Every structure is written in C-alpha cells, then in structure tokens.
Amino acid sequence: MDKRPHISWSESEKARLRGWLSGAFAAAQRFDGSEAAMNALLMPLAELDSAVRAKNNGQSSEDIEQSLARELVPDMAADFTVAHFMVQTSRAFFARLQSETPDDVLSTLSQGGAVVMDKPRMFVKTDSQSPGFGMGDGHEPYRIKTSPRLAILCERLGTMGVYLDDLIIHPGTVDPNILRELPYTLVQIPKMNAEISICDQVGQVTFISTKILGPTLWENLSKDELKARPDIVDIPWRSDAAWWDDISSILSTQTISPEIRARSFAKKPEPLDLELIRRTILATRLETGKWPTQKAGLVQYGPYADGKTKFTTLLAALRNGRRGLLGSSSLSEQCAILSEKHGLDYINHLNQHDFDLGTIRETILKTRQQTGRWPTQKSGLVKHGPYANGRITFLALGKALSVGSRGLTGGSSLPQECEYVSNQFKLNYVNVLKQSNYDLNKIRETIFETRRQTGKWPSMERGLVKYGPYADGKTKFHALNAALKNGLRGLPGGSSIADQCSIVSEQFGLDYFNIFKQPNYDLEKIREILLKARMETGRWPTRSSGLVQYEPYADGKTKYATFDAALRKGRRGLSGRSSLSQECAFVSKRYGLDYINLKAQPSYNLEIIHETILKTRQATGQWPKMEWGLIQHGLYADGKTTFISIDSALRLGIRGLKGGSSLARECLIVSDKNNLDYRLTHAFVMLTRGRKFKTPCDPSSPGPK
C-alpha cells in the first residue's frame, strides 16, 4: 500500500511546476561544470523545493517530490528528488569526463569555462633515467597504471564551491629521457590562492601550493626541491578518499575570494620567485662572464629567459615588492649574495669606499693645473689627482657632494668646491650659479629698448641682448626667459618674455600680440568653415590653403595650417590627435559628400599587385605602365585604383608597402616567376640611377581600353 502523502495541486500550479521541472531537465542536459551551469540547474530545483515546502508546513519531503514528479511526468523512469537529481547531474558529467582521453578532458574543461593555456610546459623535473628501465629482455614492456586524477580533482573541488570556470589549467608535457610517462598538469585556483600539480600516473605524488607561485617555478624545480619548500605540500596516493581528504584539509584553510575571476587573473603577469631570480642571475654570469644590471635588457639565460622578461622588471619587483616578492632588495644585492655563496667576483658599486672632501678638492686643483679648465659634471672620468683610477667620474663626485652619499654631508656641489679651491689659491673661477639677481623693471626696459631699436619684439630665441640694461655681451633672452619662468636669480617665477612683452605693449600702447594667449577654437565652427569652403569653392581646404575666409575666424590672421596644428597637438581648447584631413572626412561623411582621405586608404597587398599585373598582361598582351590610368583587370579593378597610384605606393612605401620598388620592377618579378618576356626599359634604368626622365607617350599603345 502506497503510504506517500497525497497533496492536491491546481492546474495552474501544475503548469508552473511542470515548467520548472522541464527547466531542470534542460539545465541538466546543458550542464558543463561551470558556476553558471550549476546556478541554471539550481534555480528551477529551488522553485520546486519551495513549492513542496509551501504544501508541507515549511518542510522538504522526498515522498512529495517523487509523487509530484510522477504526476507531472507519468512515464518517468526513476524516482525524482531534488537532491538526488542535482547530485546525479554533476556525477554523470564528471563520470563522462573521467572516461575521456587527456586531450578530450582539456577540451571539456575549456568548454566548461576553465582557462586552458595553449602551450604545454614540462612541470616537476625528475632525475634523468633511461625510459627503458623496468623492461627486461624477453619480457613484455612494463605498463603504467593510470587514474583520472585531474577529472576527479575537478569534481571534488565542486563540493567546495570551486567550479570549472574558477580554474586555470596549464597542460604538461613529458621529457622522453625520464621514467615518468605521463606529464604533470598545473591547476591554478585564483579564488583560493592555491595551485595543485597533478599527474594521472599512479605512483606520482600530488603537490599543493598555498599561494600562487606561477608555472615558471613548477617548470624549473625538481621533486626534491618542491618538497623542500615550506609553501608546498606533497601528497602521496593511497586511495581516492584519503587523497582527497589530504587535499581538502589543506584547501579548507584557504580563504575564498569570490570576486577573483580566473579569466581576468590569467591575463596578469605571473608571480616571480626569489630563488628563480637568483638562478637567472647565476646563469647569466656563467654564460656571459658578466653580472647582470638593470641595463642588461632582456633575460637570455635561466628560468626567466622567456623572451619577454627584462632585468628592469626583476629589479622593480625586487625593490618595490611586486609580483609576490617582499621588496627592499635589488639586483646588486642578489648578485652579492650569489657571489659570496659560489665564491665569485662580484663587486657592489653601491657599497664602495667613502669619498673625502679634501681629496676631492685636491682632484679639482690638479685638474685645473693640468688642463687649464675647471671641471664640471660633464667632464667625464677623473684623469688627474687622487681619484684618477679609471672608474670615478666628476658626475659621481658632483652627485655625492649634492645628496650626501659615500661619506659626504651633502648640500654642496662641484661648482661650490671649485669656487672654494679658487679662493684658496687665488685663481679665476666664476660660479655662474652665484650670479647677481635680475630686476624685473630692467627686463621690461630691455624689452622696450629692443622693440624701439629693432622694430621687433624680443623672444627667447633672439640670442644675446643688444639693447637696454642687460646688453652686457653675456646675457641672452633665453636666460631671461628661464629666470622669469622658473623663478631664478631673484625673480618670482611663473612668467615669460612673452608675458612681459604684453605688459610693456599695454603700458606704452604698442602692438604686441601674444600667440600663446589666443582664444580657444570651437570644433563645430571649424567644421562649419570646412563645409562652407567645400560648398563655395568646390574643393576641400588643406594646410596649404592659406588664410581662412569664413566667419568667425576670417580675421586676416588665422590660417588653415593653424587649424591643423591645433587639431593635431591639442592647442587652443582642442583635444588633439586629429587633423584637418580627418575633420574634412568627418564633415564629408556627415553630409554625404566626396572627401577622400588619402592617408586613411586601405593598404595594398604585394601579392594582389602581382596578380593584377599578370592578369593585365594576359588580358591585353602588354605589360602595364603607370600612365595607363584605371586598372581594369584583377582584384584592384574597382573603378578607382590607377596604375600610377600603385607605382607611387611601391616607390614611396605608403599604404602598407615597404617602398624602394616600382611598377616596372614588380613587372620584372612577375615575368621571372612565370617565365614571360618582360624587359627593363632604358627609362627604368635611368630612374634606378636617380636621373630624371620623361616617359614618352605612345598614342598607338595607350594601354587597355
């Protein structure tokens, strides 16, 4: 006798429940192990569970679920419950996954949203052994035992809320010179900050890292080296249950961060490891005989020789604590550690002996006596005096004096020490950094006198001051402008020669026009002017079109070249990165006009040009010439392209071509390829020698009609 509780459902309720049940079956068929697929499965099942609870005083009931399913789908083959259906859906998917080949497993994981990297890498190094080990004479080869551990791991991770689209899979490959026949695969779980290196070959241990280390580390360390690391745990295979218990006990201590998505995490640069950086440094030293510096460019030896990583990248990570490193270190510090460990010859120039101020002054004096000149920071290597050791430069001395490094107190400079030596020995040094202050009124008087004497306003490019208080044969307008701008030699700063010219002009009622303080342009008004110019003249304006003739910029000063410069460089209120030709193209498109931006035309393809030449030769019996006009045969027979445009692109290297060729040269190449009869003309020979010539026009052979 059936003791299942009987609950009546209205027809509208049945229709709604039948829709949810159908949705659950559809979601089960589409299930691919991703979080989205699991949510699609749970949503209709949750609705069914809520409906049952509403009829059963808030309690779930498998009996009610089974009777409801039979009532909705009478021919259902098995009893239905929400929990059983959800478990069976996941179990069926992963059972199929476990029966697939390794390549099919990776394909299925990718379909489920896992990020599967393209390039296989050789993870977990082992000692080199003969691959024939274990194969005795006269006996059948030893057959390894396998277990679908990767598929099992993916299934078990789902019980911890980790789905396929939370994984980054790095496929492995195997070294033919080692005993292991199946590769390790690296599984990264960014949301748990963990990595698992797993092998389907029975007898191989599984490694778990409690932080993201990156594939390069797994690629370069052996089993023993991995086991020795404190952040990696090795788990032997005893049984499926014990194996997963060991893994889950480690992963359960990790904090889950749902906001970290595998697909975006995979785009980030992988973490760096200090031990691998040291191996890279040592490999570079052993291969090149030199210790690497930040100027060494790309890493070419060691674990990080991937064609992308630079020593500047390693230095920045060591110094600033990026990409998993602690920071506060440097390449030189790591070089010194390796040098001491391996008994090598590294000298850390950052730990050199201190400078002595008296010795620096003696070096300055010796340099002055030997060369007749006072040294500056640009004088290069010290060649005279105590510091003439072939390594120390005056730049190094100047920096140490200024910032207080290498035993000096700082706050001084090379000019100040030269001045001190000059005073001590009564020499002739002049410290240009201690010149007298400028007077703003005298600068304005200098500007006025220059305008009165020359009829022109001075600018910072006008060289020596020749009129006014500062006409001393030394002072330049460039120096005045720098002092006005930067607040040097007693001036407040924030001004310029142009600003002072404006003040003088206003004070005396003169005609100075400061081009740096003009009103902003309006982009829409520029476009209106371009349209007016096109409609009234029939031509689009260019940079060489001269003065603008249309309001509001018809002021007798504004030129189209001014528009173009402002559009390109972002001046006078415009955003930049445009041009006059681009704005003409915009206006043309807006109003359906005929502007063609030659710089924006599509690129030519050399192979298609060759095909066009050959088809023209086959159709007309003649080789094309640049004066023939429109192309009428081949893919470039579009009613627009001409042979002269092809020839110009070949010569000048525009529209995607390299340049340095010509239509005649390409005809010769096509002729050679197809064993035809093209010959270079005298005109072409003269052209290749750089001589000017005129191509005779033969009315009897005008080209294809």
XYZ file of C-alpha atoms in Angstrom:
705
model
C 0.000 0.000 0.000
C 1.401 3.406 -1.014
C 1.890 5.479 2.162
C 3.148 8.583 0.371
C 1.211 11.702 1.405
C -1.261 12.856 -1.172
C -1.296 16.560 -1.923
C -3.572 18.097 -4.474
C -2.251 20.658 -6.960
C -4.299 23.050 -9.037
C -3.884 23.073 -12.798
C -2.146 26.444 -12.723
C 0.261 25.126 -10.083
C 0.908 22.014 -12.148
C 1.661 24.108 -15.215
C 4.120 26.231 -13.268
C 5.734 23.147 -11.635
C 5.936 21.369 -14.973
C 7.810 24.364 -16.402
C 10.319 24.275 -13.540
C 10.803 20.540 -13.937
C 11.355 20.915 -17.669
C 13.818 23.693 -16.949
C 15.730 21.431 -14.564
C 15.957 18.657 -17.172
C 17.095 21.166 -19.824
C 19.739 22.591 -17.448
C 20.917 19.051 -16.697
C 21.438 18.355 -20.394
C 23.442 21.587 -20.785
C 25.449 21.125 -17.576
C 29.173 21.712 -18.204
C 30.591 22.079 -14.696
C 30.668 25.880 -14.670
C 29.181 28.054 -11.951
C 26.646 29.463 -14.402
C 25.533 25.918 -15.338
C 25.186 24.988 -11.668
C 23.099 28.113 -10.998
C 20.921 27.332 -14.036
C 20.316 23.864 -12.566
C 19.688 25.062 -9.010
C 17.167 27.774 -9.899
C 14.269 25.529 -11.090
C 15.095 22.912 -8.436
C 14.927 25.606 -5.744
C 11.500 26.655 -7.055
C 10.296 23.031 -6.881
C 11.631 22.699 -3.353
C 9.900 25.931 -2.303
C 6.591 24.714 -3.755
C 6.847 21.431 -1.823
C 7.724 23.221 1.409
C 4.721 25.529 0.967
C 2.437 22.457 0.907
C 4.229 20.673 3.755
C 4.413 23.248 6.566
C 7.833 24.532 5.502
C 9.466 21.098 5.452
C 11.040 19.374 2.467
C 9.756 15.899 1.607
C 11.273 13.422 -0.827
C 7.985 11.483 -0.906
C 6.061 14.566 -2.030
C 8.766 15.357 -4.608
C 8.551 11.827 -6.033
C 4.765 11.782 -6.195
C 4.720 15.240 -7.747
C 7.243 14.217 -10.411
C 5.202 11.099 -11.302
C 2.046 13.159 -11.517
C 3.719 15.721 -13.807
C 5.685 13.164 -15.889
C 3.873 9.768 -15.650
C 6.473 7.879 -17.719
C 9.462 8.992 -15.626
C 11.851 6.032 -15.389
C 13.159 6.674 -11.862
C 12.033 8.309 -8.663
C 12.759 12.013 -8.661
C 14.035 14.092 -5.741
C 15.629 17.495 -5.871
C 18.811 16.458 -4.032
C 19.201 13.210 -5.958
C 18.682 14.926 -9.314
C 21.274 17.603 -8.564
C 23.867 15.057 -7.408
C 23.240 12.722 -10.329
C 23.571 15.524 -12.868
C 27.008 16.507 -11.571
C 28.083 12.865 -11.133
C 27.062 11.941 -14.689
C 29.019 14.861 -16.149
C 32.204 14.066 -14.270
C 31.832 10.330 -14.950
C 31.961 11.152 -18.663
C 34.927 13.407 -18.002
C 36.827 10.607 -16.250
C 36.352 8.286 -19.219
C 37.744 10.751 -21.771
C 41.258 10.902 -23.190
C 43.604 13.586 -21.783
C 43.123 15.830 -24.824
C 39.340 15.469 -24.629
C 39.452 16.255 -20.912
C 41.176 19.565 -21.618
C 38.646 20.355 -24.344
C 35.728 19.627 -21.991
C 37.266 21.720 -19.221
C 37.655 24.614 -21.664
C 34.004 24.306 -22.705
C 33.094 24.480 -19.021
C 34.817 27.854 -18.689
C 38.249 26.789 -17.449
C 41.138 28.818 -18.846
C 43.259 26.191 -20.623
C 46.629 27.592 -21.670
C 47.750 26.821 -25.220
C 51.418 25.998 -24.761
C 52.217 22.753 -22.844
C 55.118 23.017 -20.401
C 57.279 20.428 -18.669
C 56.421 20.593 -14.962
C 58.118 18.888 -11.974
C 61.615 17.850 -13.006
C 62.912 14.401 -12.065
C 66.291 12.722 -12.264
C 67.175 11.598 -15.787
C 66.822 7.845 -16.256
C 66.547 5.508 -19.195
C 62.993 5.227 -20.449
C 63.570 1.511 -20.841
C 64.014 0.977 -17.100
C 61.827 -1.904 -15.947
C 61.783 -3.671 -19.342
C 63.757 -6.900 -19.083
C 64.888 -8.964 -22.085
C 62.240 -11.386 -23.239
C 59.541 -9.794 -21.123
C 56.642 -7.614 -22.125
C 57.134 -3.891 -21.566
C 56.109 -2.526 -18.219
C 52.677 -0.902 -18.404
C 51.962 2.011 -16.132
C 48.741 2.289 -14.168
C 46.695 5.432 -14.596
C 43.915 7.161 -12.711
C 41.896 10.146 -13.975
C 43.058 12.357 -11.121
C 42.547 15.663 -12.945
C 38.893 14.824 -13.631
C 38.429 13.541 -10.066
C 40.010 16.702 -8.660
C 37.687 18.940 -10.698
C 34.654 17.013 -9.424
C 35.740 17.164 -5.776
C 36.542 20.882 -5.991
C 32.893 21.461 -6.866
C 31.942 20.317 -3.354
C 33.997 23.257 -2.027
C 32.309 25.807 -4.282
C 35.070 25.803 -6.903
C 33.727 25.314 -10.434
C 35.440 24.759 -13.771
C 35.353 28.442 -14.671
C 37.330 29.142 -11.479
C 40.312 27.151 -12.772
C 43.369 27.947 -14.884
C 44.781 24.776 -16.436
C 48.395 24.607 -17.629
C 48.779 21.385 -19.668
C 52.002 19.480 -19.206
C 54.339 17.555 -21.433
C 56.817 14.826 -20.519
C 60.556 14.518 -21.017
C 61.341 11.352 -23.047
C 64.536 10.887 -21.019
C 62.807 10.255 -17.691
C 60.966 7.270 -16.312
C 57.643 9.062 -15.832
C 55.446 8.525 -18.893
C 52.578 10.915 -18.118
C 53.010 14.661 -17.558
C 52.117 16.787 -14.586
C 49.324 19.293 -15.116
C 49.273 22.539 -13.130
C 45.853 23.615 -11.828
C 45.638 27.179 -10.527
C 42.730 28.205 -8.295
C 42.976 32.027 -8.028
C 39.910 32.452 -5.805
C 41.562 30.173 -3.197
C 45.127 31.435 -3.823
C 46.274 27.857 -4.364
C 47.939 25.688 -7.008
C 47.840 21.915 -7.483
C 50.312 19.994 -9.648
C 48.801 16.633 -10.504
C 49.762 13.570 -12.565
C 47.403 10.811 -13.774
C 50.140 8.192 -13.442
C 49.691 6.009 -10.360
C 52.649 6.307 -8.004
C 53.275 10.018 -8.665
C 52.731 12.368 -5.757
C 50.470 15.413 -5.937
C 51.853 18.817 -4.939
C 49.787 21.636 -3.418
C 50.965 25.216 -3.008
C 49.202 27.501 -0.547
C 49.832 30.519 -2.780
C 50.046 31.227 -6.495
C 53.657 30.592 -7.496
C 53.288 30.577 -11.276
C 54.102 27.942 -13.900
C 57.740 29.002 -14.301
C 58.563 27.776 -10.795
C 56.925 24.382 -11.363
C 58.783 24.153 -14.646
C 62.209 24.679 -13.076
C 62.107 22.816 -9.744
C 62.572 19.084 -9.214
C 60.506 16.896 -6.888
C 63.042 17.156 -4.090
C 63.240 20.934 -4.449
C 59.454 21.212 -4.376
C 59.226 19.027 -1.273
C 61.815 21.209 0.469
C 59.764 24.405 0.069
C 57.684 25.471 3.089
C 54.817 26.708 0.909
C 54.365 23.394 -0.959
C 52.937 20.124 0.423
C 53.387 16.766 -1.294
C 50.523 14.263 -1.050
C 51.096 10.599 -1.946
C 48.302 8.497 -3.457
C 46.930 5.892 -1.045
C 43.311 5.794 -2.079
C 40.820 8.166 -3.688
C 39.230 9.005 -0.345
C 42.479 9.502 1.577
C 43.982 11.507 -1.278
C 41.052 13.907 -1.384
C 40.922 14.153 2.417
C 44.542 15.306 2.435
C 43.887 17.870 -0.326
C 40.670 19.193 1.202
C 42.269 19.555 4.645
C 44.844 21.925 3.113
C 42.427 23.827 0.873
C 39.947 24.292 3.720
C 42.457 26.597 5.435
C 42.496 28.919 2.398
C 40.288 31.995 2.261
C 37.922 32.032 -0.712
C 37.688 35.326 -2.617
C 34.688 35.033 -4.981
C 35.494 38.352 -6.685
C 38.679 36.931 -8.225
C 37.838 35.519 -11.641
C 40.161 33.047 -13.355
C 39.866 34.582 -16.808
C 40.986 38.048 -15.678
C 43.619 36.579 -13.338
C 45.161 34.624 -16.231
C 45.901 37.902 -18.041
C 48.082 39.182 -15.200
C 51.850 38.587 -15.231
C 52.762 35.508 -13.234
C 54.431 35.865 -9.816
C 58.196 35.975 -9.550
C 60.211 33.742 -7.234
C 63.384 34.851 -5.463
C 65.134 31.508 -5.952
C 64.424 31.557 -9.690
C 65.686 35.141 -9.929
C 68.939 34.024 -8.308
C 69.203 31.124 -10.754
C 68.656 33.576 -13.605
C 71.403 35.886 -12.316
C 73.832 32.992 -11.854
C 73.091 31.543 -15.301
C 73.688 34.970 -16.867
C 77.016 35.333 -15.023
C 78.193 31.853 -16.045
C 77.124 32.205 -19.694
C 78.319 35.768 -20.342
C 81.053 36.257 -17.770
C 79.270 39.421 -16.587
C 76.908 40.152 -13.733
C 73.550 41.488 -14.958
C 72.408 45.041 -14.254
C 69.169 46.855 -14.957
C 70.668 47.918 -18.305
C 71.240 44.315 -19.410
C 67.939 44.259 -21.353
C 66.055 41.013 -21.919
C 66.844 37.995 -19.772
C 68.558 35.471 -22.058
C 69.623 32.742 -19.608
C 67.965 30.937 -16.726
C 64.329 30.349 -15.722
C 63.081 33.782 -16.791
C 64.572 33.691 -20.308
C 61.110 33.739 -21.897
C 61.762 36.456 -24.481
C 59.657 38.962 -22.525
C 61.125 39.471 -19.048
C 63.725 42.223 -18.649
C 66.195 42.782 -15.845
C 64.494 46.131 -15.204
C 61.321 44.152 -14.450
C 63.174 41.927 -11.980
C 64.793 44.958 -10.335
C 61.456 46.771 -9.934
C 59.872 43.680 -8.372
C 62.830 43.168 -6.009
C 62.902 46.810 -4.989
C 59.174 47.576 -4.695
C 57.799 44.226 -3.584
C 55.809 43.439 -6.723
C 54.605 40.138 -8.185
C 54.896 38.140 -4.961
C 58.292 39.412 -3.767
C 58.929 41.076 -0.396
C 60.690 44.183 -1.702
C 63.567 46.264 -0.297
C 66.130 44.318 -2.332
C 67.925 44.844 -5.653
C 69.779 43.069 -8.424
C 73.101 44.167 -6.960
C 72.193 42.739 -3.556
C 71.235 39.385 -5.082
C 74.424 39.376 -7.167
C 76.436 39.939 -3.986
C 74.650 37.046 -2.219
C 75.343 34.671 -5.120
C 78.935 35.845 -5.414
C 79.593 35.082 -1.747
C 77.773 31.743 -1.915
C 79.613 30.476 -5.003
C 82.964 32.198 -4.443
C 82.679 34.526 -7.442
C 83.939 38.041 -8.126
C 81.023 40.460 -7.842
C 81.772 43.994 -6.647
C 78.789 46.008 -5.478
C 79.470 49.535 -6.649
C 76.782 50.769 -4.272
C 78.993 49.664 -1.353
C 82.209 51.422 -2.439
C 84.529 53.307 -0.118
C 83.677 56.820 1.024
C 84.831 59.998 -0.659
C 86.982 62.525 1.200
C 86.236 66.241 0.760
C 89.898 67.258 0.931
C 90.806 64.663 -1.691
C 88.024 65.944 -3.963
C 89.412 69.491 -3.667
C 92.902 68.214 -4.457
C 91.486 66.433 -7.531
C 89.814 69.680 -8.669
C 93.064 71.622 -8.280
C 95.117 69.010 -10.166
C 92.580 69.017 -12.994
C 92.717 72.840 -13.218
C 96.536 72.827 -13.238
C 96.843 70.062 -15.849
C 94.071 71.132 -18.258
C 93.694 74.863 -17.648
C 89.959 74.335 -17.132
C 87.736 73.881 -14.142
C 85.940 70.522 -14.093
C 82.165 70.203 -14.390
C 79.838 67.239 -14.015
C 80.099 66.764 -17.783
C 83.883 66.380 -17.697
C 83.678 62.591 -17.663
C 86.286 60.408 -15.981
C 88.648 61.945 -13.467
C 92.077 61.915 -15.176
C 94.176 63.921 -12.723
C 94.585 63.789 -8.971
C 93.928 61.153 -6.288
C 90.628 59.921 -7.810
C 92.050 59.267 -11.284
C 91.529 55.494 -11.056
C 89.772 54.987 -14.372
C 86.340 54.474 -12.758
C 85.341 57.627 -10.864
C 83.664 60.405 -12.833
C 83.102 64.055 -11.990
C 79.390 63.320 -12.232
C 79.744 60.830 -9.369
C 81.671 63.392 -7.313
C 79.031 66.054 -8.011
C 76.145 63.784 -7.010
C 77.895 62.678 -3.815
C 78.581 66.323 -2.880
C 74.963 67.258 -3.568
C 72.974 64.411 -1.962
C 75.436 63.444 0.748
C 76.353 59.900 -0.290
C 79.571 57.926 0.187
C 80.555 59.639 3.428
C 79.896 63.245 2.416
C 77.479 65.518 4.286
C 75.688 66.828 1.189
C 74.424 70.316 0.469
C 77.441 71.210 -1.651
C 78.230 70.905 -5.353
C 81.145 70.706 -7.761
C 80.902 74.464 -8.633
C 80.956 75.371 -4.941
C 84.068 73.284 -4.356
C 85.714 74.774 -7.448
C 84.935 78.222 -6.014
C 86.447 77.204 -2.655
C 89.646 75.967 -4.343
C 89.782 79.135 -6.455
C 89.558 81.359 -3.362
C 92.177 79.310 -1.515
C 94.721 79.557 -4.315
C 93.601 82.950 -5.702
C 92.538 81.588 -9.082
C 89.911 82.800 -11.559
C 86.857 80.559 -11.106
C 83.460 82.192 -11.618
C 80.464 80.344 -10.216
C 77.668 81.014 -12.680
C 75.197 79.690 -10.114
C 76.018 82.696 -7.902
C 75.330 85.459 -10.412
C 73.581 88.680 -9.413
C 69.787 88.836 -9.345
C 67.726 90.153 -12.219
C 65.473 93.181 -11.830
C 62.007 92.900 -13.386
C 61.822 96.589 -14.290
C 65.194 96.396 -16.033
C 63.976 93.360 -18.009
C 60.955 95.385 -19.171
C 63.241 98.321 -20.042
C 65.398 95.883 -22.057
C 62.322 94.628 -23.911
C 61.168 98.193 -24.684
C 64.610 99.259 -25.956
C 64.856 96.173 -28.139
C 61.422 96.926 -29.662
C 62.327 100.597 -30.178
C 65.703 99.896 -31.752
C 64.780 96.925 -33.960
C 61.052 97.329 -34.564
C 60.593 93.743 -33.374
C 59.557 92.265 -30.072
C 62.209 90.013 -28.472
C 61.672 86.301 -27.931
C 63.737 83.714 -26.116
C 65.235 82.605 -29.471
C 66.749 86.060 -30.292
C 70.176 85.339 -28.757
C 72.243 87.974 -26.941
C 70.608 91.069 -25.506
C 71.902 94.034 -27.554
C 69.854 96.921 -26.150
C 68.932 98.076 -22.675
C 70.365 97.480 -19.192
C 71.272 93.823 -19.815
C 73.233 94.412 -23.047
C 76.471 93.232 -21.411
C 77.602 90.858 -24.154
C 76.781 87.828 -21.989
C 73.094 87.857 -21.123
C 70.731 86.107 -23.527
C 66.977 86.403 -23.877
C 66.850 82.645 -23.297
C 68.416 83.169 -19.852
C 65.935 85.974 -19.054
C 63.024 83.762 -20.093
C 64.291 80.826 -17.967
C 64.644 83.097 -14.926
C 61.158 84.567 -15.463
C 59.633 81.108 -15.895
C 61.426 79.156 -13.140
C 61.912 81.870 -10.516
C 65.699 82.097 -10.787
C 68.072 84.929 -9.814
C 65.616 86.803 -7.599
C 62.528 86.621 -9.837
C 59.216 85.202 -8.556
C 58.708 82.795 -11.496
C 55.595 81.841 -13.429
C 56.150 84.466 -16.152
C 57.911 84.630 -19.539
C 59.370 87.008 -22.121
C 56.011 86.891 -23.937
C 54.132 87.916 -20.771
C 56.492 90.826 -20.181
C 56.168 91.915 -23.812
C 52.387 92.029 -23.331
C 52.776 94.200 -20.221
C 55.167 96.600 -21.965
C 52.895 96.759 -25.032
C 49.847 97.596 -22.927
C 51.795 100.145 -20.857
C 53.021 102.078 -23.902
C 50.102 101.417 -26.267
C 52.098 99.251 -28.665
C 51.184 96.344 -30.940
C 52.413 93.142 -29.264
C 50.322 90.045 -29.987
C 50.877 87.088 -27.638
C 50.231 83.989 -29.709
C 50.245 81.884 -26.533
C 47.184 83.666 -25.134
C 44.779 83.435 -28.054
C 41.133 82.444 -27.549
C 40.140 78.790 -27.873
C 38.840 77.290 -31.081
C 35.391 75.709 -31.368
C 35.488 72.371 -33.192
C 31.975 72.665 -34.614
C 32.749 76.115 -36.019
C 35.876 74.736 -37.689
C 33.721 72.029 -39.282
C 31.223 74.681 -40.468
C 34.092 76.561 -42.131
C 35.272 73.371 -43.862
C 31.752 72.790 -45.193
C 31.433 76.397 -46.412
C 34.807 76.197 -48.151
C 33.764 72.981 -49.919
C 30.358 74.291 -51.000
C 31.612 77.672 -52.257
C 34.899 76.667 -53.904
C 34.171 73.051 -54.837
C 37.381 71.981 -53.062
C 38.240 70.773 -49.611
C 40.727 73.038 -47.795
C 44.202 71.748 -46.926
C 47.053 73.006 -44.751
C 48.384 74.977 -47.711
C 45.079 76.737 -48.462
C 46.243 79.944 -46.777
C 44.076 82.330 -44.780
C 40.599 81.363 -43.601
C 37.960 83.406 -45.475
C 34.872 82.437 -43.436
C 33.490 83.686 -40.147
C 34.056 83.554 -37.244
C 37.765 83.009 -37.970
C 38.104 85.325 -41.001
C 40.313 87.760 -39.039
C 43.088 88.075 -41.616
C 45.473 86.105 -39.382
C 44.061 82.608 -38.950
C 45.251 80.053 -41.480
C 44.137 76.527 -42.242
C 47.623 75.437 -41.204
C 46.839 76.960 -37.771
C 43.691 74.828 -37.589
C 45.662 71.722 -38.498
C 48.369 72.343 -35.876
C 45.784 72.957 -33.146
C 43.821 69.843 -34.139
C 46.967 67.697 -34.128
C 48.637 68.972 -30.950
C 45.607 69.795 -28.821
C 46.099 73.568 -28.679
C 43.619 76.376 -28.051
C 40.966 74.237 -26.393
C 41.017 71.308 -28.829
C 41.582 67.739 -27.668
C 44.333 66.869 -30.172
C 45.015 63.657 -32.125
C 43.008 64.907 -35.099
C 43.900 66.843 -38.254
C 42.393 68.984 -40.965
C 42.058 65.954 -43.255
C 40.297 63.923 -40.559
C 37.807 66.726 -39.921
C 37.184 67.041 -43.678
C 36.448 63.315 -43.736
C 34.070 63.726 -40.766
C 32.175 66.578 -42.459
C 32.085 64.626 -45.726
C 30.549 61.600 -44.023
C 28.053 63.719 -42.067
C 26.728 65.464 -45.195
C 27.247 62.692 -47.762
C 29.986 64.477 -49.702
C 33.004 63.239 -51.643
C 36.131 63.750 -49.490
C 38.792 61.040 -49.720
C 41.437 60.970 -47.007
C 44.462 59.578 -48.827
C 46.202 58.752 -45.544
C 43.257 56.643 -44.397
C 43.005 54.464 -47.505
C 43.364 50.682 -47.117
C 46.765 49.051 -47.524
C 47.913 47.448 -50.735
C 48.925 43.787 -50.852
C 52.014 42.944 -52.884
C 50.719 39.514 -53.925
C 47.484 41.063 -55.219
C 49.545 43.649 -57.140
C 51.473 40.780 -58.773
C 48.184 39.060 -59.640
C 46.845 42.318 -61.133
C 49.984 42.730 -63.260
C 49.739 39.134 -64.521
C 46.024 39.354 -65.370
C 46.584 42.664 -67.184
C 49.374 41.039 -69.201
C 47.189 38.030 -70.032
C 44.163 40.161 -70.982
C 45.924 42.825 -73.057
C 49.113 41.141 -74.202
C 51.082 44.108 -72.814
C 52.800 44.880 -69.523
C 51.079 47.702 -67.578
C 52.632 51.152 -67.304
C 51.977 53.792 -64.695
C 50.437 56.199 -67.276
C 47.728 53.712 -68.287
C 45.100 55.080 -65.913
C 42.488 52.941 -64.175
C 43.172 49.267 -63.515
C 40.708 47.091 -65.429
C 41.845 43.558 -64.605
C 42.428 41.793 -61.287
C 41.240 42.452 -57.756
C 42.197 46.140 -57.905
C 39.852 46.761 -60.854
C 37.451 48.700 -58.583
C 36.938 51.729 -60.836
C 39.110 53.897 -58.544
C 42.627 52.450 -58.353
C 45.113 53.535 -61.007
C 48.484 52.141 -62.030
C 50.145 55.410 -61.071
C 48.808 55.097 -57.509
C 50.225 51.555 -57.367
C 53.568 52.796 -58.667
C 53.669 55.684 -56.167
C 52.929 53.346 -53.258
C 55.651 50.941 -54.392
C 58.200 53.761 -54.682
C 57.368 55.745 -51.535
C 56.455 52.904 -49.170
C 52.904 54.054 -48.423
C 49.652 52.154 -47.904
C 51.331 49.130 -46.330
C 54.161 48.648 -48.834
C 57.875 48.786 -47.995
C 58.932 51.249 -50.685
C 62.014 51.320 -52.887
C 60.305 49.436 -55.704
C 58.189 50.419 -58.732
C 55.596 49.070 -61.145
C 58.370 48.218 -63.621
C 60.360 46.301 -61.011
C 57.312 44.289 -59.961
C 56.546 43.521 -63.638
C 60.060 42.091 -63.896
C 59.464 39.924 -60.776
C 56.175 38.624 -62.205
C 57.870 37.943 -65.529
C 60.643 35.925 -63.868
C 58.159 33.912 -61.812
C 56.065 32.995 -64.854
C 58.842 32.706 -67.475
C 57.478 35.632 -69.510
C 59.152 38.261 -71.695
C 59.328 41.490 -69.684
C 62.470 43.584 -70.170
C 63.626 46.669 -68.287
C 63.467 49.829 -70.388
C 66.159 52.479 -70.625
C 63.864 54.828 -68.726
C 63.679 52.402 -65.797
C 67.455 52.018 -65.750
C 67.847 55.791 -65.637
C 65.302 56.015 -62.824
C 67.119 53.471 -60.687
C 70.257 55.573 -61.067
C 68.401 58.575 -59.683
C 68.275 60.504 -63.018
C 65.223 62.396 -64.149
C 63.494 61.253 -67.307
C 60.258 61.617 -69.216
C 58.300 58.604 -70.330
C 57.313 59.052 -73.979
C 53.606 58.809 -74.623
C 52.892 56.336 -77.404
C 49.393 57.097 -78.798
C 49.342 53.739 -80.527
C 49.720 51.900 -77.227
C 47.597 53.720 -74.678
C 47.040 50.580 -72.586
C 43.909 48.577 -72.093
C 40.671 50.192 -73.096
